[in-house]
Amino acid sequence: MTRRYVLDLREVDGTRAEAVGGKGAHLGELSRIDGIRVPDGFCVTTEAFRRTVAGQPSLREQLDRLSRTDPDDGEALRTLGARVRRTIEEIPVPGDIAAAITGALARYGEQDAYAVRSSATAEDLPTASFAGQQDTYLNVLGPEAVLRHISRCWASLFTERAVVYRRRNGIDHRTVHMAVVVQRMVFPQASGILFTADPVTGNRKDATIDAGFGLGEALVSGLVDPDVFTVRDGEVVARTISVKERAVQPLPAGGTRTTTVDARLQERPALTDEQAVRLVAIGRRIEAHFARPQDIEWCLVDDDVRIVQSRPITTLFPVPARDPGDDEHHVYVSVGHGQMMTDAMKPLGHSMWQLTAMVPMHEAGGRLYVDVTRRLASPATREATLEALGKGDPLVRDALETVLDRGDLVPPDPGPAVPPSAAAPPAGPPDPIPTDPALLTGLIARSEASVAALERDIRTKSGPALFAFLLEAFEEHKRVLGDPLSIRAIMAGMDATWWLNEKLLEWLGEKNAADTLTLSAPGNITSEMGLALLDVADAVRPWPAVVDFLRESQHREDAGFLDDLAKIAGGTAARTAIDAYLDRYGMRCVGEIDITRPRWSERPAALVPAILDNVRNFAPGAAGRHFEEGGRRAREKEQEVLARLRTLPDGEWKAEETRRMIERVRTFTGYREYPKYGIVCRYSAYKRALLAEADRLVRAGVLAEREDAFHLTFQEFHAAARSNRVDDGLVQRRKEAFRAHRALTPPRVLTSDGEALNGAYRRADVPDGALTGLPVSAGTVEGRARVVLDLADADLEAGDILVTPFTDPGWSPLFVGIAGLVAEVGGPMTHGAVIAREYGLPAVVGVAGATRLIRDGQRIRVHGTDGCVEILG
């Protein structure tokens, strides 16, 4: 086969990235779009790069070392990268490759000026742009200079920034190759960058333009502040004109230099409004072609727009898919913020949650959102919706009010008028349920019976019959979850909590009094889970050999390491305690709403750091003492509050109502956590059956490995079980998308225009420099911040304050050993807040950027009553 070392841009399209790299493929594709002008040129293919560096043993050795280097070891990366670049630049370009390049130059104009631009195969990808990671050289004159700069482009594959970027995006250096784009230079009057969606807000209706004089390098390098235009619906809606003192211009002998702009021109706009609107129209054509928002580099030459690059904007949070023809404005609220799990989910995870949820949910960026448009647009339901969502998370309410204030939502069509006589009477709230623990005993018994039936019946199901069975099981799942009595029991505890906090603030001036009154409330399955791990530590603590074994095994991925415990002194007792814990709680894990996450029963080593912390930080019998102490403090607080109330006007009535509400909150508040436990018990049964089905598909050669099934939706998994096939490339595409989704931060509120909103507290009562959040568990504590992103990496000591992105029930084992909690996500009734109150931990949640703004090891003060965090040093 004839090797192609040079391809004309007109021969290239988007399918040729392996031959011409991401930039070359995009430029070739751009040149095929009607009305888009791209400077002429050609690509030096990756085959030329591979041929040039082949047979260089020292280079292979250097790349192997580079691939093994820690991405955080900056000094090693700099040294190794520089060595690789030097090796590549010193390799002479083979004669036949050089001849192909100089032949192409002769066709275009040997003495013309060219831009020589790197184009790596891992560049301008839909999930990682690699913008600016490799080198570009402008105004290169003559064949010798072009060849020299091609070698420099090849070498730039290993700049420090490119190496680190690849490592952090999970891309092997040895699999990436470099092409080079050689294009005729254009010498523009103005140039810049066009984003076809606002890169800050995410709004897809707003296009933004950065513009400056001369070559675009002045903007890219930060030499000048650009003019900024915002264009919406064919009109410039905002503009900022900067003083542009400098520009980058070509030199006659090649290369570029920075020049001073004539003082009379510095404040002149680089573009007219008409040019800005025309540029955005071109950008919309490119966006439509690639079917996603684009980051476009452009030049203006004699009022004619030339496009010199276009790549996907990879930082935008995706927008939920809509039905064809739906052009209404939609508003979505994050499910993950309410569930205290904002990580991206794999397709099987989010599709299973959708199928078992009580309301329709929409996927975007691996997260789930609920469409609240109709409820917000209707005056009849708007305030109740804001009130309910605001109680869960005030930032959600603030974000929604921002949308409402703009008037974007159209009230729904009320339909034909209904005669008053035909209208049903308004339904009032149901009668309160009695404060009777037996109600909860019955609810739990019914849930356990339903789970037991599921586990019994699912054992015999496989293949398509399994999926048919699961669809029926999901209906039972929703029936149990939606049991009206269960919902009323949850609301009884929440209503009593709100009543106590409201009335005791009004009558006694005491904030968040219910936090102490609910300490050690009975029947909380999640707080019991944390205390039970203290009992496991009691079984481990007396045996030093077991402690050492667990310390060495805490990074094991499999469950088999527990089998080795029997060989160690004390190991049998420790294994019995761990097994008992896993029998009760092994179906749980961090991020448990995603069925694809490994459960503790699958990966028990995830619990080992918490067990070791408990061994180190507590004395035997700590679980019982902890629960007793909480109960004692709650009883003392109750007596104190009732005594103070009796001294007030109508004191006996106030005291009796408060006593009744305290009894009610202590009866019902623990049940708040049980339905979630029931869900994950059912998920455990679903997962065992689905993994067995995945194993069957692996044996049949349909899947490469069982975890590949996690990258299929439930519906696709079902189809694979029926047909014994999966579309080629689907799993790999999903893996790449999941990797990209993990890097995105989901907003609390998202609009169909792509605008991401997170709300603001708008408070003036926070100390200067403090981080604002939501008070969810009263008290003030000062201590060492431990920033923990993964439960398996926890290393906590008594008095530490846990700082983490979110705390779903899987984090609860850590709560017994900490002094306070700071989380980026949460509300007063989310799981982390409930357990913090159960344990008496001062806690502030909803602290934006907490894990970034607070450094691990810093001393901080958590104001759990007032909702702020001070960084002390």
mmCIF file of N, CA, C and O in Angstrom, residues 337-338 340 389-395 497-498 501 511-519 669 672 748 761 763 771-780 802 804 806-807 815 818-847 862-869:
data_model
loop_
_atom_site.group_PDB
_atom_site.id
_atom_site.type_symbol
_atom_site.label_atom_id
_atom_site.label_comp_id
_atom_site.label_asym_id
_atom_site.label_seq_id
_atom_site.Cartn_x
_atom_site.Cartn_y
_atom_site.Cartn_z
ATOM 1 N N HIS A 337 -28.585 16.779 43.897
ATOM 2 C CA HIS A 337 -28.414 17.653 45.054
ATOM 3 C C HIS A 337 -29.370 17.253 46.173
ATOM 4 O O HIS A 337 -29.037 17.378 47.354
ATOM 5 N N GLY A 338 -30.556 16.790 45.809
ATOM 6 C CA GLY A 338 -31.484 16.327 46.834
ATOM 7 C C GLY A 338 -31.094 14.985 47.413
ATOM 8 O O GLY A 338 -31.334 14.708 48.595
ATOM 9 N N MET A 340 -27.996 13.989 47.700
ATOM 10 C CA MET A 340 -26.637 14.119 48.226
ATOM 11 C C MET A 340 -25.670 13.198 47.474
ATOM 12 O O MET A 340 -24.827 12.524 48.056
ATOM 13 N N LEU A 389 -39.143 23.190 47.461
ATOM 14 C CA LEU A 389 -37.760 23.076 47.023
ATOM 15 C C LEU A 389 -36.838 23.935 47.872
ATOM 16 O O LEU A 389 -35.694 23.567 48.143
ATOM 17 N N GLY A 390 -37.343 25.090 48.317
ATOM 18 C CA GLY A 390 -36.540 25.977 49.158
ATOM 19 C C GLY A 390 -36.252 25.392 50.522
ATOM 20 O O GLY A 390 -35.187 25.617 51.102
ATOM 21 N N LYS A 391 -37.206 24.631 51.075
ATOM 22 C CA LYS A 391 -36.948 23.974 52.357
ATOM 23 C C LYS A 391 -35.828 22.948 52.214
ATOM 24 O O LYS A 391 -35.035 22.745 53.136
ATOM 25 N N GLY A 392 -35.787 22.286 51.077
ATOM 26 C CA GLY A 392 -34.727 21.311 50.855
ATOM 27 C C GLY A 392 -33.384 21.965 50.592
ATOM 28 O O GLY A 392 -32.356 21.498 51.076
ATOM 29 N N ASP A 393 -33.370 23.059 49.835
ATOM 30 C CA ASP A 393 -32.123 23.733 49.473
ATOM 31 C C ASP A 393 -32.457 25.165 49.072
ATOM 32 O O ASP A 393 -32.990 25.408 47.986
ATOM 33 N N PRO A 394 -32.157 26.152 49.937
ATOM 34 C CA PRO A 394 -32.476 27.549 49.609
ATOM 35 C C PRO A 394 -31.830 28.033 48.318
ATOM 36 O O PRO A 394 -32.357 28.929 47.661
ATOM 37 N N LEU A 395 -30.677 27.448 47.953
ATOM 38 C CA LEU A 395 -30.016 27.882 46.727
ATOM 39 C C LEU A 395 -30.832 27.500 45.500
ATOM 40 O O LEU A 395 -30.820 28.212 44.497
ATOM 41 N N THR A 497 -40.306 18.734 63.172
ATOM 42 C CA THR A 497 -39.013 19.421 63.259
ATOM 43 C C THR A 497 -39.173 20.899 62.935
ATOM 44 O O THR A 497 -38.667 21.781 63.646
ATOM 45 N N TRP A 498 -39.868 21.179 61.809
ATOM 46 C CA TRP A 498 -40.062 22.581 61.422
ATOM 47 C C TRP A 498 -40.874 23.325 62.479
ATOM 48 O O TRP A 498 -40.590 24.486 62.778
ATOM 49 N N ASN A 501 -38.563 24.123 65.503
ATOM 50 C CA ASN A 501 -37.592 25.187 65.211
ATOM 51 C C ASN A 501 -38.268 26.548 65.096
ATOM 52 O O ASN A 501 -37.756 27.559 65.587
ATOM 53 N N LYS A 511 -32.273 29.209 68.163
ATOM 54 C CA LYS A 511 -32.190 28.705 66.794
ATOM 55 C C LYS A 511 -32.000 27.198 66.781
ATOM 56 O O LYS A 511 -31.247 26.644 67.579
ATOM 57 N N ASN A 512 -32.679 26.549 65.850
ATOM 58 C CA ASN A 512 -32.455 25.128 65.557
ATOM 59 C C ASN A 512 -32.496 24.248 66.807
ATOM 60 O O ASN A 512 -31.678 23.339 66.978
ATOM 61 N N ALA A 513 -33.475 24.502 67.676
ATOM 62 C CA ALA A 513 -33.556 23.736 68.922
ATOM 63 C C ALA A 513 -33.800 22.262 68.662
ATOM 64 O O ALA A 513 -33.388 21.401 69.457
ATOM 65 N N ALA A 514 -34.474 21.927 67.578
ATOM 66 C CA ALA A 514 -34.774 20.520 67.292
ATOM 67 C C ALA A 514 -33.513 19.696 67.076
ATOM 68 O O ALA A 514 -33.548 18.468 67.231
ATOM 69 N N ASP A 515 -32.396 20.342 66.746
ATOM 70 C CA ASP A 515 -31.172 19.586 66.508
ATOM 71 C C ASP A 515 -30.753 18.792 67.742
ATOM 72 O O ASP A 515 -30.336 17.636 67.641
ATOM 73 N N THR A 516 -30.865 19.413 68.923
ATOM 74 C CA THR A 516 -30.510 18.703 70.159
ATOM 75 C C THR A 516 -31.624 17.774 70.591
ATOM 76 O O THR A 516 -31.371 16.681 71.113
ATOM 77 N N LEU A 517 -32.851 18.172 70.372
ATOM 78 C CA LEU A 517 -33.987 17.352 70.811
ATOM 79 C C LEU A 517 -34.095 16.035 70.049
ATOM 80 O O LEU A 517 -34.761 15.104 70.514
ATOM 81 N N THR A 518 -33.450 15.936 68.882
ATOM 82 C CA THR A 518 -33.518 14.693 68.095
ATOM 83 C C THR A 518 -32.268 13.832 68.257
ATOM 84 O O THR A 518 -32.138 12.810 67.567
ATOM 85 N N LEU A 519 -31.363 14.187 69.144
ATOM 86 C CA LEU A 519 -30.175 13.364 69.345
ATOM 87 C C LEU A 519 -30.572 11.940 69.727
ATOM 88 O O LEU A 519 -31.444 11.729 70.577
ATOM 89 N N THR A 669 -38.787 10.790 63.302
ATOM 90 C CA THR A 669 -37.634 11.310 62.548
ATOM 91 C C THR A 669 -36.679 10.210 62.115
ATOM 92 O O THR A 669 -36.056 10.296 61.062
ATOM 93 N N ARG A 672 -37.299 8.553 58.659
ATOM 94 C CA ARG A 672 -36.918 9.333 57.475
ATOM 95 C C ARG A 672 -35.870 8.591 56.634
ATOM 96 O O ARG A 672 -35.851 8.685 55.412
ATOM 97 N N ARG A 748 -27.381 23.198 40.178
ATOM 98 C CA ARG A 748 -28.625 22.892 40.888
ATOM 99 C C ARG A 748 -29.829 23.058 39.973
ATOM 100 O O ARG A 748 -30.781 22.282 40.027
ATOM 101 N N TYR A 761 -26.902 32.922 48.477
ATOM 102 C CA TYR A 761 -27.550 33.048 49.793
ATOM 103 C C TYR A 761 -28.048 34.463 50.070
ATOM 104 O O TYR A 761 -29.016 34.659 50.778
ATOM 105 N N ARG A 763 -26.854 36.902 51.933
ATOM 106 C CA ARG A 763 -26.854 37.170 53.372
ATOM 107 C C ARG A 763 -25.797 38.214 53.704
ATOM 108 O O ARG A 763 -24.740 38.267 53.098
ATOM 109 N N LEU A 771 -16.936 31.423 54.612
ATOM 110 C CA LEU A 771 -17.677 30.759 53.550
ATOM 111 C C LEU A 771 -19.119 30.580 54.005
ATOM 112 O O LEU A 771 -19.372 30.117 55.116
ATOM 113 N N THR A 772 -20.043 30.946 53.140
ATOM 114 C CA THR A 772 -21.461 30.890 53.492
ATOM 115 C C THR A 772 -22.051 29.545 53.108
ATOM 116 O O THR A 772 -21.740 28.982 52.064
ATOM 117 N N GLY A 773 -22.921 29.055 53.980
ATOM 118 C CA GLY A 773 -23.614 27.809 53.699
ATOM 119 C C GLY A 773 -24.953 27.784 54.403
ATOM 120 O O GLY A 773 -25.483 28.820 54.817
ATOM 121 N N LEU A 774 -25.462 26.600 54.567
ATOM 122 C CA LEU A 774 -26.771 26.404 55.168
ATOM 123 C C LEU A 774 -26.594 25.725 56.520
ATOM 124 O O LEU A 774 -25.976 24.660 56.603
ATOM 125 N N PRO A 775 -27.121 26.317 57.610
ATOM 126 C CA PRO A 775 -26.992 25.668 58.923
ATOM 127 C C PRO A 775 -27.955 24.489 59.014
ATOM 128 O O PRO A 775 -29.159 24.649 58.844
ATOM 129 N N VAL A 776 -27.423 23.298 59.299
ATOM 130 C CA VAL A 776 -28.293 22.122 59.364
ATOM 131 C C VAL A 776 -28.147 21.342 60.664
ATOM 132 O O VAL A 776 -28.961 20.467 60.951
ATOM 133 N N SER A 777 -27.119 21.646 61.452
ATOM 134 C CA SER A 777 -26.957 20.980 62.744
ATOM 135 C C SER A 777 -26.233 21.940 63.666
ATOM 136 O O SER A 777 -25.112 22.366 63.382
ATOM 137 N N ALA A 778 -26.893 22.296 64.778
ATOM 138 C CA ALA A 778 -26.466 23.422 65.598
ATOM 139 C C ALA A 778 -25.168 23.147 66.327
ATOM 140 O O ALA A 778 -24.772 22.003 66.559
ATOM 141 N N GLY A 779 -24.519 24.253 66.713
ATOM 142 C CA GLY A 779 -23.292 24.178 67.489
ATOM 143 C C GLY A 779 -22.141 24.805 66.739
ATOM 144 O O GLY A 779 -22.218 25.066 65.533
ATOM 145 N N THR A 780 -21.066 25.069 67.456
ATOM 146 C CA THR A 780 -19.850 25.630 66.874
ATOM 147 C C THR A 780 -18.683 24.738 67.268
ATOM 148 O O THR A 780 -18.576 24.313 68.423
ATOM 149 N N LEU A 802 -14.802 16.948 58.917
ATOM 150 C CA LEU A 802 -14.885 16.377 57.575
ATOM 151 C C LEU A 802 -15.361 17.438 56.585
ATOM 152 O O LEU A 802 -16.398 18.067 56.786
ATOM 153 N N THR A 804 -16.200 17.666 52.523
ATOM 154 C CA THR A 804 -16.421 16.714 51.443
ATOM 155 C C THR A 804 -17.447 17.263 50.451
ATOM 156 O O THR A 804 -18.201 18.185 50.793
ATOM 157 N N PHE A 806 -20.165 15.758 49.108
ATOM 158 C CA PHE A 806 -21.524 15.396 49.504
ATOM 159 C C PHE A 806 -21.448 14.255 50.507
ATOM 160 O O PHE A 806 -20.405 13.618 50.663
ATOM 161 N N THR A 807 -22.541 14.020 51.214
ATOM 162 C CA THR A 807 -22.562 12.950 52.209
ATOM 163 C C THR A 807 -23.892 12.216 52.117
ATOM 164 O O THR A 807 -24.818 12.528 52.848
ATOM 165 N N PHE A 815 -19.099 9.516 60.437
ATOM 166 C CA PHE A 815 -19.646 10.578 61.274
ATOM 167 C C PHE A 815 -19.386 10.360 62.759
ATOM 168 O O PHE A 815 -19.327 11.321 63.526
ATOM 169 N N ILE A 818 -15.913 12.151 63.891
ATOM 170 C CA ILE A 818 -15.532 13.518 63.550
ATOM 171 C C ILE A 818 -16.190 14.505 64.510
ATOM 172 O O ILE A 818 -17.093 14.153 65.265
ATOM 173 N N ALA A 819 -15.707 15.746 64.446
ATOM 174 C CA ALA A 819 -16.245 16.782 65.341
ATOM 175 C C ALA A 819 -17.203 17.713 64.628
ATOM 176 O O ALA A 819 -17.950 18.457 65.293
ATOM 177 N N GLY A 820 -17.184 17.729 63.307
ATOM 178 C CA GLY A 820 -18.058 18.620 62.555
ATOM 179 C C GLY A 820 -18.034 18.245 61.088
ATOM 180 O O GLY A 820 -17.223 17.425 60.642
ATOM 181 N N LEU A 821 -18.951 18.852 60.325
ATOM 182 C CA LEU A 821 -19.115 18.502 58.915
ATOM 183 C C LEU A 821 -19.292 19.761 58.087
ATOM 184 O O LEU A 821 -20.052 20.668 58.453
ATOM 185 N N VAL A 822 -18.603 19.793 56.935
ATOM 186 C CA VAL A 822 -18.802 20.826 55.917
ATOM 187 C C VAL A 822 -18.978 20.092 54.589
ATOM 188 O O VAL A 822 -18.135 19.272 54.218
ATOM 189 N N ALA A 823 -20.064 20.363 53.885
ATOM 190 C CA ALA A 823 -20.319 19.705 52.603
ATOM 191 C C ALA A 823 -20.731 20.732 51.561
ATOM 192 O O ALA A 823 -21.336 21.761 51.890
ATOM 193 N N GLU A 824 -20.404 20.451 50.309
ATOM 194 C CA GLU A 824 -20.728 21.383 49.227
ATOM 195 C C GLU A 824 -22.195 21.300 48.828
ATOM 196 O O GLU A 824 -22.709 22.224 48.205
ATOM 197 N N VAL A 825 -22.848 20.196 49.162
ATOM 198 C CA VAL A 825 -24.219 19.940 48.730
ATOM 199 C C VAL A 825 -25.037 19.540 49.940
ATOM 200 O O VAL A 825 -24.543 18.887 50.845
ATOM 201 N N GLY A 826 -26.320 19.923 49.934
ATOM 202 C CA GLY A 826 -27.200 19.429 50.983
ATOM 203 C C GLY A 826 -28.266 20.424 51.380
ATOM 204 O O GLY A 826 -28.279 21.577 50.943
ATOM 205 N N GLY A 827 -29.181 19.950 52.215
ATOM 206 C CA GLY A 827 -30.265 20.762 52.744
ATOM 207 C C GLY A 827 -30.616 20.263 54.131
ATOM 208 O O GLY A 827 -30.063 19.271 54.612
ATOM 209 N N PRO A 828 -31.558 20.914 54.806
ATOM 210 C CA PRO A 828 -31.876 20.556 56.194
ATOM 211 C C PRO A 828 -32.374 19.129 56.358
ATOM 212 O O PRO A 828 -32.210 18.533 57.428
ATOM 213 N N MET A 829 -33.008 18.572 55.337
ATOM 214 C CA MET A 829 -33.587 17.238 55.483
ATOM 215 C C MET A 829 -32.891 16.189 54.611
ATOM 216 O O MET A 829 -33.411 15.092 54.459
ATOM 217 N N THR A 830 -31.737 16.536 54.033
ATOM 218 C CA THR A 830 -30.988 15.515 53.311
ATOM 219 C C THR A 830 -30.253 14.628 54.312
ATOM 220 O O THR A 830 -30.098 14.969 55.485
ATOM 221 N N HIS A 831 -29.793 13.482 53.823
ATOM 222 C CA HIS A 831 -29.309 12.431 54.725
ATOM 223 C C HIS A 831 -28.161 12.905 55.614
ATOM 224 O O HIS A 831 -28.147 12.628 56.815
ATOM 225 N N GLY A 832 -27.198 13.604 55.037
ATOM 226 C CA GLY A 832 -26.063 14.045 55.836
ATOM 227 C C GLY A 832 -26.476 14.950 56.971
ATOM 228 O O GLY A 832 -25.951 14.857 58.087
ATOM 229 N N ALA A 833 -27.440 15.840 56.712
ATOM 230 C CA ALA A 833 -27.913 16.755 57.758
ATOM 231 C C ALA A 833 -28.638 15.995 58.864
ATOM 232 O O ALA A 833 -28.450 16.263 60.057
ATOM 233 N N VAL A 834 -29.471 15.037 58.483
ATOM 234 C CA VAL A 834 -30.219 14.258 59.470
ATOM 235 C C VAL A 834 -29.264 13.510 60.392
ATOM 236 O O VAL A 834 -29.418 13.514 61.624
ATOM 237 N N ILE A 835 -28.245 12.864 59.824
ATOM 238 C CA ILE A 835 -27.317 12.076 60.638
ATOM 239 C C ILE A 835 -26.426 12.991 61.469
ATOM 240 O O ILE A 835 -26.081 12.663 62.611
ATOM 241 N N ALA A 836 -26.029 14.133 60.921
ATOM 242 C CA ALA A 836 -25.246 15.081 61.724
ATOM 243 C C ALA A 836 -26.022 15.490 62.971
ATOM 244 O O ALA A 836 -25.458 15.572 64.079
ATOM 245 N N ARG A 837 -27.317 15.746 62.835
ATOM 246 C CA ARG A 837 -28.124 16.095 64.008
ATOM 247 C C ARG A 837 -28.247 14.919 64.968
ATOM 248 O O ARG A 837 -28.190 15.087 66.184
ATOM 249 N N GLU A 838 -28.413 13.715 64.421
ATOM 250 C CA GLU A 838 -28.506 12.528 65.271
ATOM 251 C C GLU A 838 -27.264 12.391 66.155
ATOM 252 O O GLU A 838 -27.347 11.977 67.304
ATOM 253 N N TYR A 839 -26.105 12.717 65.583
ATOM 254 C CA TYR A 839 -24.844 12.546 66.300
ATOM 255 C C TYR A 839 -24.401 13.817 67.038
ATOM 256 O O TYR A 839 -23.369 13.814 67.703
ATOM 257 N N GLY A 840 -25.155 14.913 66.867
ATOM 258 C CA GLY A 840 -24.787 16.154 67.537
ATOM 259 C C GLY A 840 -23.576 16.838 66.940
ATOM 260 O O GLY A 840 -22.829 17.515 67.661
ATOM 261 N N LEU A 841 -23.386 16.700 65.630
ATOM 262 C CA LEU A 841 -22.229 17.309 64.967
ATOM 263 C C LEU A 841 -22.600 18.672 64.404
ATOM 264 O O LEU A 841 -23.523 18.756 63.593
ATOM 265 N N PRO A 842 -21.924 19.741 64.773
ATOM 266 C CA PRO A 842 -22.149 21.008 64.073
ATOM 267 C C PRO A 842 -21.892 20.811 62.574
ATOM 268 O O PRO A 842 -20.867 20.220 62.187
ATOM 269 N N ALA A 843 -22.806 21.265 61.753
ATOM 270 C CA ALA A 843 -22.685 20.997 60.318
ATOM 271 C C ALA A 843 -23.208 22.160 59.503
ATOM 272 O O ALA A 843 -24.241 22.754 59.827
ATOM 273 N N VAL A 844 -22.471 22.469 58.439
ATOM 274 C CA VAL A 844 -22.875 23.469 57.453
ATOM 275 C C VAL A 844 -22.755 22.803 56.083
ATOM 276 O O VAL A 844 -21.708 22.243 55.743
ATOM 277 N N VAL A 845 -23.819 22.845 55.304
ATOM 278 C CA VAL A 845 -23.817 22.231 53.974
ATOM 279 C C VAL A 845 -24.120 23.303 52.933
ATOM 280 O O VAL A 845 -24.405 24.463 53.274
ATOM 281 N N GLY A 846 -24.068 22.915 51.668
ATOM 282 C CA GLY A 846 -24.308 23.878 50.599
ATOM 283 C C GLY A 846 -23.231 24.942 50.519
ATOM 284 O O GLY A 846 -23.492 26.064 50.097
ATOM 285 N N VAL A 847 -21.994 24.588 50.907
ATOM 286 C CA VAL A 847 -20.875 25.537 50.875
ATOM 287 C C VAL A 847 -20.183 25.387 49.523
ATOM 288 O O VAL A 847 -19.418 24.432 49.303
ATOM 289 N N VAL A 862 -16.505 25.888 62.372
ATOM 290 C CA VAL A 862 -17.795 25.610 61.756
ATOM 291 C C VAL A 862 -18.897 26.157 62.648
ATOM 292 O O VAL A 862 -19.009 25.761 63.816
ATOM 293 N N HIS A 863 -19.683 27.081 62.111
ATOM 294 C CA HIS A 863 -20.813 27.653 62.836
ATOM 295 C C HIS A 863 -22.086 26.950 62.351
ATOM 296 O O HIS A 863 -22.742 27.395 61.405
ATOM 297 N N GLY A 864 -22.411 25.831 63.010
ATOM 298 C CA GLY A 864 -23.547 25.036 62.576
ATOM 299 C C GLY A 864 -24.891 25.665 62.860
ATOM 300 O O GLY A 864 -25.899 25.259 62.286
ATOM 301 N N THR A 865 -24.930 26.651 63.759
ATOM 302 C CA THR A 865 -26.187 27.349 64.053
ATOM 303 C C THR A 865 -26.425 28.489 63.069
ATOM 304 O O THR A 865 -27.562 28.743 62.662
ATOM 305 N N ASP A 866 -25.342 29.155 62.671
ATOM 306 C CA ASP A 866 -25.475 30.344 61.817
ATOM 307 C C ASP A 866 -25.179 30.078 60.345
ATOM 308 O O ASP A 866 -25.444 30.930 59.496
ATOM 309 N N GLY A 867 -24.589 28.924 60.022
ATOM 310 C CA GLY A 867 -24.404 28.575 58.622
ATOM 311 C C GLY A 867 -23.239 29.243 57.937
ATOM 312 O O GLY A 867 -23.396 29.797 56.853
ATOM 313 N N CYS A 868 -22.057 29.188 58.545
ATOM 314 C CA CYS A 868 -20.868 29.702 57.884
ATOM 315 C C CYS A 868 -19.640 28.968 58.420
ATOM 316 O O CYS A 868 -19.694 28.315 59.470
ATOM 317 N N VAL A 869 -18.539 29.084 57.667
ATOM 318 C CA VAL A 869 -17.290 28.412 58.022
ATOM 319 C C VAL A 869 -16.172 29.434 57.935
ATOM 320 O O VAL A 869 -15.983 30.073 56.894
#
